[in-house]
Amino acid sequence: MKSFLANKTPYFFIAPAIILLSLFSILPIFVALFISFTDLDLVGIADWSLVSFVGLENYKEVVSDPIFVTSILNTLFYVVIGVPLVIVLSLAIALMINFGKARIFKAFRVVFYMPSITNVVAVAVVWSYLYNPHLGLFNYILNLFHLPDVPWLQDPTIAKISLILLALWRAIGLNMIIFLAALQGIPKTYYEAAQLDGANNWKQLTKITIPLLRYAIFFVSITTMIGWLQFFEEPFVMTNGGPLDSTTSVALFIYRNGFQFSNFGYAAAGSFLLFIAIIIITMIQFKIQNKQQDY
């Protein structure tokens, strides 16, 4: 009996996590998958007898929806520009703080981390004033240098860049902390040996620091990529997808159809297409990482 309990003890410890994961993550995924094959709406929630099974019709309509196609292109724009910037800037700041000698670099940890824990609605209010075309601080600074006003949230392309700048400001802090933790785990003896061999700072960075950070870079790359594929808060609170759906992301498209238009089956189909895209991209990243380890 004791040996039986001893063998089962680890399962008792992980059971609460597995139960919560099953109830609030795995089960909703299967429920959403079922809903994506139906025409569920608010009326259907009140009376399930009015819900019809439509098969792949929702998926066909979503794929052919011009707004969904636009949201995919917008999301790709966010990912292609935002992800590399977040990784490079957060790594650069982490390196500066870790190897900086002055006391002010310790304060920079708080300065750069604070935006990541600040409420996005409060941030949106402040940045809305900064982006104001007539009274905003950014255009005021441009005018001081006799430069014309910039339509930060009014021009389709510039609006996307403006949202990326806001998201970049919010995302750097968390990744910086991850890189800092990885940097502080690198033994100092490696750098001391490199200095004795006459390696300069650039050689130490490229031959010691970056290679030993490959797992941290890989982790940050995956989490950042997934986060930007689910880009939602910034376009929702700042532009609501405008102007002319130029800032509508896939996540905002799903939210709009599900919670504003109450087309739950249609929104569920869109969410599963995003889910599949995230899985495929993540698997590609893992495959690339495995190939790099083989070398």
Short mmCIF file of N, CA and C in Angstrom, two decimals, residues 89-190:
data_model
loop_
_atom_site.label_atom_id
_atom_site.label_comp_id
_atom_site.label_asym_id
_atom_site.label_seq_id
_atom_site.Cartn_x
_atom_site.Cartn_y
_atom_site.Cartn_z
N LEU A 89 16.12 45.19 -29.42
CA LEU A 89 16.17 46.29 -28.44
C LEU A 89 16.20 45.76 -27.01
N SER A 90 15.40 44.75 -26.72
CA SER A 90 15.41 44.21 -25.35
C SER A 90 16.76 43.57 -25.02
N LEU A 91 17.38 42.90 -26.00
CA LEU A 91 18.71 42.32 -25.79
C LEU A 91 19.75 43.42 -25.62
N ALA A 92 19.67 44.46 -26.43
CA ALA A 92 20.63 45.56 -26.33
C ALA A 92 20.53 46.25 -24.97
N ILE A 93 19.32 46.48 -24.50
CA ILE A 93 19.13 47.13 -23.20
C ILE A 93 19.62 46.22 -22.08
N ALA A 94 19.34 44.92 -22.19
CA ALA A 94 19.81 43.97 -21.17
C ALA A 94 21.34 43.95 -21.11
N LEU A 95 21.99 43.98 -22.27
CA LEU A 95 23.45 44.02 -22.30
C LEU A 95 23.98 45.30 -21.67
N MET A 96 23.33 46.42 -21.97
CA MET A 96 23.76 47.70 -21.42
C MET A 96 23.64 47.70 -19.90
N ILE A 97 22.52 47.18 -19.39
CA ILE A 97 22.31 47.17 -17.95
C ILE A 97 23.25 46.19 -17.26
N ASN A 98 23.46 45.02 -17.88
CA ASN A 98 24.28 43.98 -17.25
C ASN A 98 25.76 44.37 -17.19
N PHE A 99 26.27 45.00 -18.25
CA PHE A 99 27.69 45.32 -18.31
C PHE A 99 27.98 46.78 -17.96
N GLY A 100 26.93 47.57 -17.71
CA GLY A 100 27.14 48.97 -17.35
C GLY A 100 27.75 49.11 -15.97
N LYS A 101 28.62 50.03 -15.82
CA LYS A 101 29.32 50.21 -14.54
C LYS A 101 28.66 51.27 -13.66
N ALA A 102 28.00 52.26 -14.25
CA ALA A 102 27.42 53.35 -13.49
C ALA A 102 26.18 52.88 -12.71
N ARG A 103 25.88 53.59 -11.61
CA ARG A 103 24.73 53.21 -10.77
C ARG A 103 23.40 53.40 -11.49
N ILE A 104 23.37 54.32 -12.43
CA ILE A 104 22.10 54.63 -13.10
C ILE A 104 21.57 53.42 -13.87
N PHE A 105 22.45 52.51 -14.24
CA PHE A 105 22.00 51.34 -15.00
C PHE A 105 21.10 50.44 -14.14
N LYS A 106 21.28 50.46 -12.82
CA LYS A 106 20.38 49.70 -11.95
C LYS A 106 18.97 50.29 -11.98
N ALA A 107 18.88 51.62 -12.06
CA ALA A 107 17.57 52.27 -12.14
C ALA A 107 16.89 51.99 -13.47
N PHE A 108 17.68 51.76 -14.50
CA PHE A 108 17.11 51.48 -15.82
C PHE A 108 16.26 50.21 -15.83
N ARG A 109 16.56 49.28 -14.92
CA ARG A 109 15.75 48.06 -14.85
C ARG A 109 14.29 48.41 -14.57
N VAL A 110 14.09 49.29 -13.62
CA VAL A 110 12.73 49.71 -13.26
C VAL A 110 12.12 50.54 -14.39
N VAL A 111 12.92 51.46 -14.94
CA VAL A 111 12.43 52.36 -15.98
C VAL A 111 11.90 51.59 -17.19
N PHE A 112 12.64 50.58 -17.62
CA PHE A 112 12.25 49.84 -18.81
C PHE A 112 11.22 48.75 -18.51
N TYR A 113 11.14 48.30 -17.24
CA TYR A 113 10.19 47.25 -16.91
C TYR A 113 8.80 47.79 -16.60
N MET A 114 8.71 49.00 -16.10
CA MET A 114 7.42 49.58 -15.69
C MET A 114 6.36 49.56 -16.79
N PRO A 115 6.68 49.91 -18.05
CA PRO A 115 5.62 49.91 -19.08
C PRO A 115 4.95 48.56 -19.27
N SER A 116 5.68 47.46 -19.04
CA SER A 116 5.11 46.13 -19.28
C SER A 116 4.07 45.75 -18.25
N ILE A 117 4.05 46.41 -17.07
CA ILE A 117 3.06 46.11 -16.04
C ILE A 117 2.05 47.23 -15.89
N THR A 118 2.12 48.24 -16.75
CA THR A 118 1.18 49.35 -16.70
C THR A 118 -0.09 48.98 -17.44
N ASN A 119 -1.24 49.38 -16.90
CA ASN A 119 -2.52 49.08 -17.52
C ASN A 119 -2.59 49.65 -18.93
N VAL A 120 -3.01 48.80 -19.88
CA VAL A 120 -2.98 49.19 -21.28
C VAL A 120 -3.97 50.33 -21.57
N VAL A 121 -5.07 50.40 -20.83
CA VAL A 121 -6.04 51.48 -21.05
C VAL A 121 -5.44 52.82 -20.64
N ALA A 122 -4.76 52.83 -19.48
CA ALA A 122 -4.10 54.06 -19.04
C ALA A 122 -3.02 54.48 -20.02
N VAL A 123 -2.27 53.50 -20.51
CA VAL A 123 -1.23 53.78 -21.51
C VAL A 123 -1.86 54.35 -22.78
N ALA A 124 -2.99 53.79 -23.20
CA ALA A 124 -3.64 54.23 -24.43
C ALA A 124 -4.10 55.68 -24.32
N VAL A 125 -4.60 56.06 -23.14
CA VAL A 125 -5.04 57.44 -22.94
C VAL A 125 -3.87 58.40 -23.10
N VAL A 126 -2.74 58.08 -22.47
CA VAL A 126 -1.56 58.94 -22.54
C VAL A 126 -1.04 59.02 -23.97
N TRP A 127 -0.92 57.86 -24.62
CA TRP A 127 -0.38 57.85 -25.98
C TRP A 127 -1.34 58.47 -26.99
N SER A 128 -2.63 58.47 -26.68
CA SER A 128 -3.58 59.16 -27.57
C SER A 128 -3.30 60.65 -27.59
N TYR A 129 -2.95 61.21 -26.43
CA TYR A 129 -2.57 62.62 -26.38
C TYR A 129 -1.24 62.86 -27.10
N LEU A 130 -0.31 61.92 -26.93
CA LEU A 130 0.99 62.07 -27.60
C LEU A 130 0.82 62.04 -29.12
N TYR A 131 -0.11 61.21 -29.60
CA TYR A 131 -0.34 61.06 -31.04
C TYR A 131 -1.34 62.06 -31.60
N ASN A 132 -1.92 62.91 -30.76
CA ASN A 132 -2.91 63.88 -31.24
C ASN A 132 -2.32 64.72 -32.37
N PRO A 133 -3.02 64.80 -33.53
CA PRO A 133 -2.43 65.48 -34.70
C PRO A 133 -2.22 66.98 -34.51
N HIS A 134 -2.95 67.58 -33.56
CA HIS A 134 -2.87 69.04 -33.39
C HIS A 134 -2.22 69.45 -32.07
N LEU A 135 -2.50 68.68 -31.01
CA LEU A 135 -2.02 69.07 -29.68
C LEU A 135 -1.00 68.09 -29.12
N GLY A 136 -0.65 67.06 -29.86
CA GLY A 136 0.23 66.02 -29.34
C GLY A 136 1.68 66.45 -29.20
N LEU A 137 2.37 65.80 -28.25
CA LEU A 137 3.76 66.14 -27.97
C LEU A 137 4.67 65.79 -29.15
N PHE A 138 4.39 64.68 -29.82
CA PHE A 138 5.26 64.27 -30.92
C PHE A 138 5.26 65.29 -32.06
N ASN A 139 4.09 65.75 -32.45
CA ASN A 139 4.02 66.76 -33.51
C ASN A 139 4.57 68.10 -33.05
N TYR A 140 4.42 68.39 -31.75
CA TYR A 140 4.99 69.63 -31.20
C TYR A 140 6.51 69.62 -31.33
N ILE A 141 7.12 68.46 -31.03
CA ILE A 141 8.58 68.35 -31.15
C ILE A 141 9.00 68.48 -32.62
N LEU A 142 8.23 67.86 -33.52
CA LEU A 142 8.54 67.98 -34.94
C LEU A 142 8.44 69.43 -35.41
N ASN A 143 7.46 70.16 -34.91
CA ASN A 143 7.29 71.56 -35.30
C ASN A 143 8.45 72.42 -34.81
N LEU A 144 9.05 72.04 -33.68
CA LEU A 144 10.20 72.79 -33.18
C LEU A 144 11.36 72.75 -34.16
N PHE A 145 11.44 71.66 -34.93
CA PHE A 145 12.48 71.51 -35.95
C PHE A 145 11.96 71.85 -37.35
N HIS A 146 10.82 72.57 -37.36
CA HIS A 146 10.21 73.03 -38.62
C HIS A 146 9.85 71.87 -39.54
N LEU A 147 9.42 70.76 -38.94
CA LEU A 147 8.96 69.62 -39.70
C LEU A 147 7.43 69.57 -39.67
N PRO A 148 6.80 69.05 -40.72
CA PRO A 148 5.33 69.04 -40.77
C PRO A 148 4.73 68.04 -39.79
N ASP A 149 3.45 68.24 -39.48
CA ASP A 149 2.74 67.31 -38.61
C ASP A 149 2.64 65.93 -39.26
N VAL A 150 2.63 64.91 -38.42
CA VAL A 150 2.49 63.53 -38.90
C VAL A 150 1.12 63.01 -38.46
N PRO A 151 0.34 62.45 -39.37
CA PRO A 151 -0.97 61.87 -39.00
C PRO A 151 -0.79 60.49 -38.35
N TRP A 152 -0.40 60.50 -37.10
CA TRP A 152 0.02 59.27 -36.43
C TRP A 152 -1.02 58.16 -36.49
N LEU A 153 -2.29 58.49 -36.24
CA LEU A 153 -3.34 57.48 -36.20
C LEU A 153 -4.38 57.67 -37.30
N GLN A 154 -4.10 58.59 -38.24
CA GLN A 154 -5.06 58.87 -39.30
C GLN A 154 -4.65 58.27 -40.65
N ASP A 155 -3.37 58.10 -40.89
CA ASP A 155 -2.89 57.50 -42.13
C ASP A 155 -2.80 55.99 -41.94
N PRO A 156 -3.29 55.18 -42.91
CA PRO A 156 -3.31 53.72 -42.74
C PRO A 156 -1.95 53.10 -42.42
N THR A 157 -0.90 53.50 -43.13
CA THR A 157 0.42 52.89 -42.90
C THR A 157 1.06 53.42 -41.63
N ILE A 158 0.99 54.74 -41.45
CA ILE A 158 1.60 55.35 -40.26
C ILE A 158 0.90 54.89 -39.00
N ALA A 159 -0.42 54.63 -39.08
CA ALA A 159 -1.17 54.15 -37.91
C ALA A 159 -0.63 52.80 -37.44
N LYS A 160 -0.31 51.91 -38.37
CA LYS A 160 0.27 50.61 -37.99
C LYS A 160 1.62 50.80 -37.32
N ILE A 161 2.44 51.68 -37.87
CA ILE A 161 3.76 51.93 -37.28
C ILE A 161 3.61 52.54 -35.89
N SER A 162 2.62 53.42 -35.73
CA SER A 162 2.38 54.05 -34.42
C SER A 162 2.00 53.01 -33.38
N LEU A 163 1.17 52.05 -33.76
CA LEU A 163 0.80 50.99 -32.82
C LEU A 163 1.99 50.10 -32.49
N ILE A 164 2.85 49.87 -33.47
CA ILE A 164 4.06 49.07 -33.23
C ILE A 164 4.96 49.78 -32.22
N LEU A 165 5.10 51.10 -32.35
CA LEU A 165 5.92 51.86 -31.40
C LEU A 165 5.38 51.73 -29.99
N LEU A 166 4.07 51.83 -29.85
CA LEU A 166 3.45 51.68 -28.53
C LEU A 166 3.66 50.28 -27.98
N ALA A 167 3.41 49.27 -28.80
CA ALA A 167 3.58 47.88 -28.35
C ALA A 167 5.05 47.57 -28.05
N LEU A 168 5.93 48.15 -28.81
CA LEU A 168 7.37 47.97 -28.58
C LEU A 168 7.77 48.53 -27.23
N TRP A 169 7.27 49.72 -26.93
CA TRP A 169 7.56 50.37 -25.64
C TRP A 169 7.07 49.51 -24.47
N ARG A 170 5.93 48.81 -24.67
CA ARG A 170 5.36 47.98 -23.60
C ARG A 170 6.03 46.61 -23.51
N ALA A 171 6.56 46.10 -24.62
CA ALA A 171 7.03 44.71 -24.65
C ALA A 171 8.49 44.56 -24.26
N ILE A 172 9.28 45.63 -24.34
CA ILE A 172 10.72 45.51 -24.11
C ILE A 172 11.04 45.05 -22.69
N GLY A 173 10.30 45.55 -21.70
CA GLY A 173 10.65 45.32 -20.30
C GLY A 173 10.70 43.86 -19.90
N LEU A 174 9.66 43.10 -20.25
CA LEU A 174 9.61 41.70 -19.84
C LEU A 174 10.73 40.89 -20.47
N ASN A 175 10.95 41.08 -21.78
CA ASN A 175 12.03 40.35 -22.46
C ASN A 175 13.40 40.77 -21.94
N MET A 176 13.53 42.03 -21.55
CA MET A 176 14.78 42.51 -20.98
C MET A 176 15.11 41.74 -19.69
N ILE A 177 14.09 41.50 -18.86
CA ILE A 177 14.30 40.75 -17.62
C ILE A 177 14.75 39.33 -17.91
N ILE A 178 14.17 38.70 -18.93
CA ILE A 178 14.56 37.34 -19.31
C ILE A 178 16.01 37.31 -19.77
N PHE A 179 16.38 38.27 -20.61
CA PHE A 179 17.77 38.32 -21.08
C PHE A 179 18.72 38.63 -19.94
N LEU A 180 18.33 39.48 -19.01
CA LEU A 180 19.18 39.79 -17.87
C LEU A 180 19.44 38.54 -17.03
N ALA A 181 18.40 37.77 -16.79
CA ALA A 181 18.56 36.53 -16.01
C ALA A 181 19.53 35.57 -16.71
N ALA A 182 19.41 35.48 -18.04
CA ALA A 182 20.31 34.60 -18.80
C ALA A 182 21.74 35.13 -18.78
N LEU A 183 21.90 36.43 -18.89
CA LEU A 183 23.24 37.03 -18.87
C LEU A 183 23.94 36.81 -17.53
N GLN A 184 23.20 36.92 -16.46
CA GLN A 184 23.80 36.76 -15.15
C GLN A 184 24.11 35.30 -14.84
N GLY A 185 23.60 34.39 -15.66
CA GLY A 185 23.93 32.97 -15.49
C GLY A 185 25.17 32.55 -16.24
N ILE A 186 25.76 33.46 -17.02
CA ILE A 186 26.99 33.13 -17.75
C ILE A 186 28.18 33.29 -16.79
N PRO A 187 29.00 32.26 -16.62
CA PRO A 187 30.13 32.36 -15.69
C PRO A 187 31.11 33.47 -16.08
N LYS A 188 31.55 34.23 -15.11
CA LYS A 188 32.50 35.32 -15.35
C LYS A 188 33.87 34.79 -15.82
N THR A 189 34.14 33.54 -15.51
CA THR A 189 35.45 32.98 -15.88
C THR A 189 35.64 32.95 -17.40
N TYR A 190 34.54 32.82 -18.14
CA TYR A 190 34.64 32.82 -19.59
C TYR A 190 35.19 34.14 -20.10
#
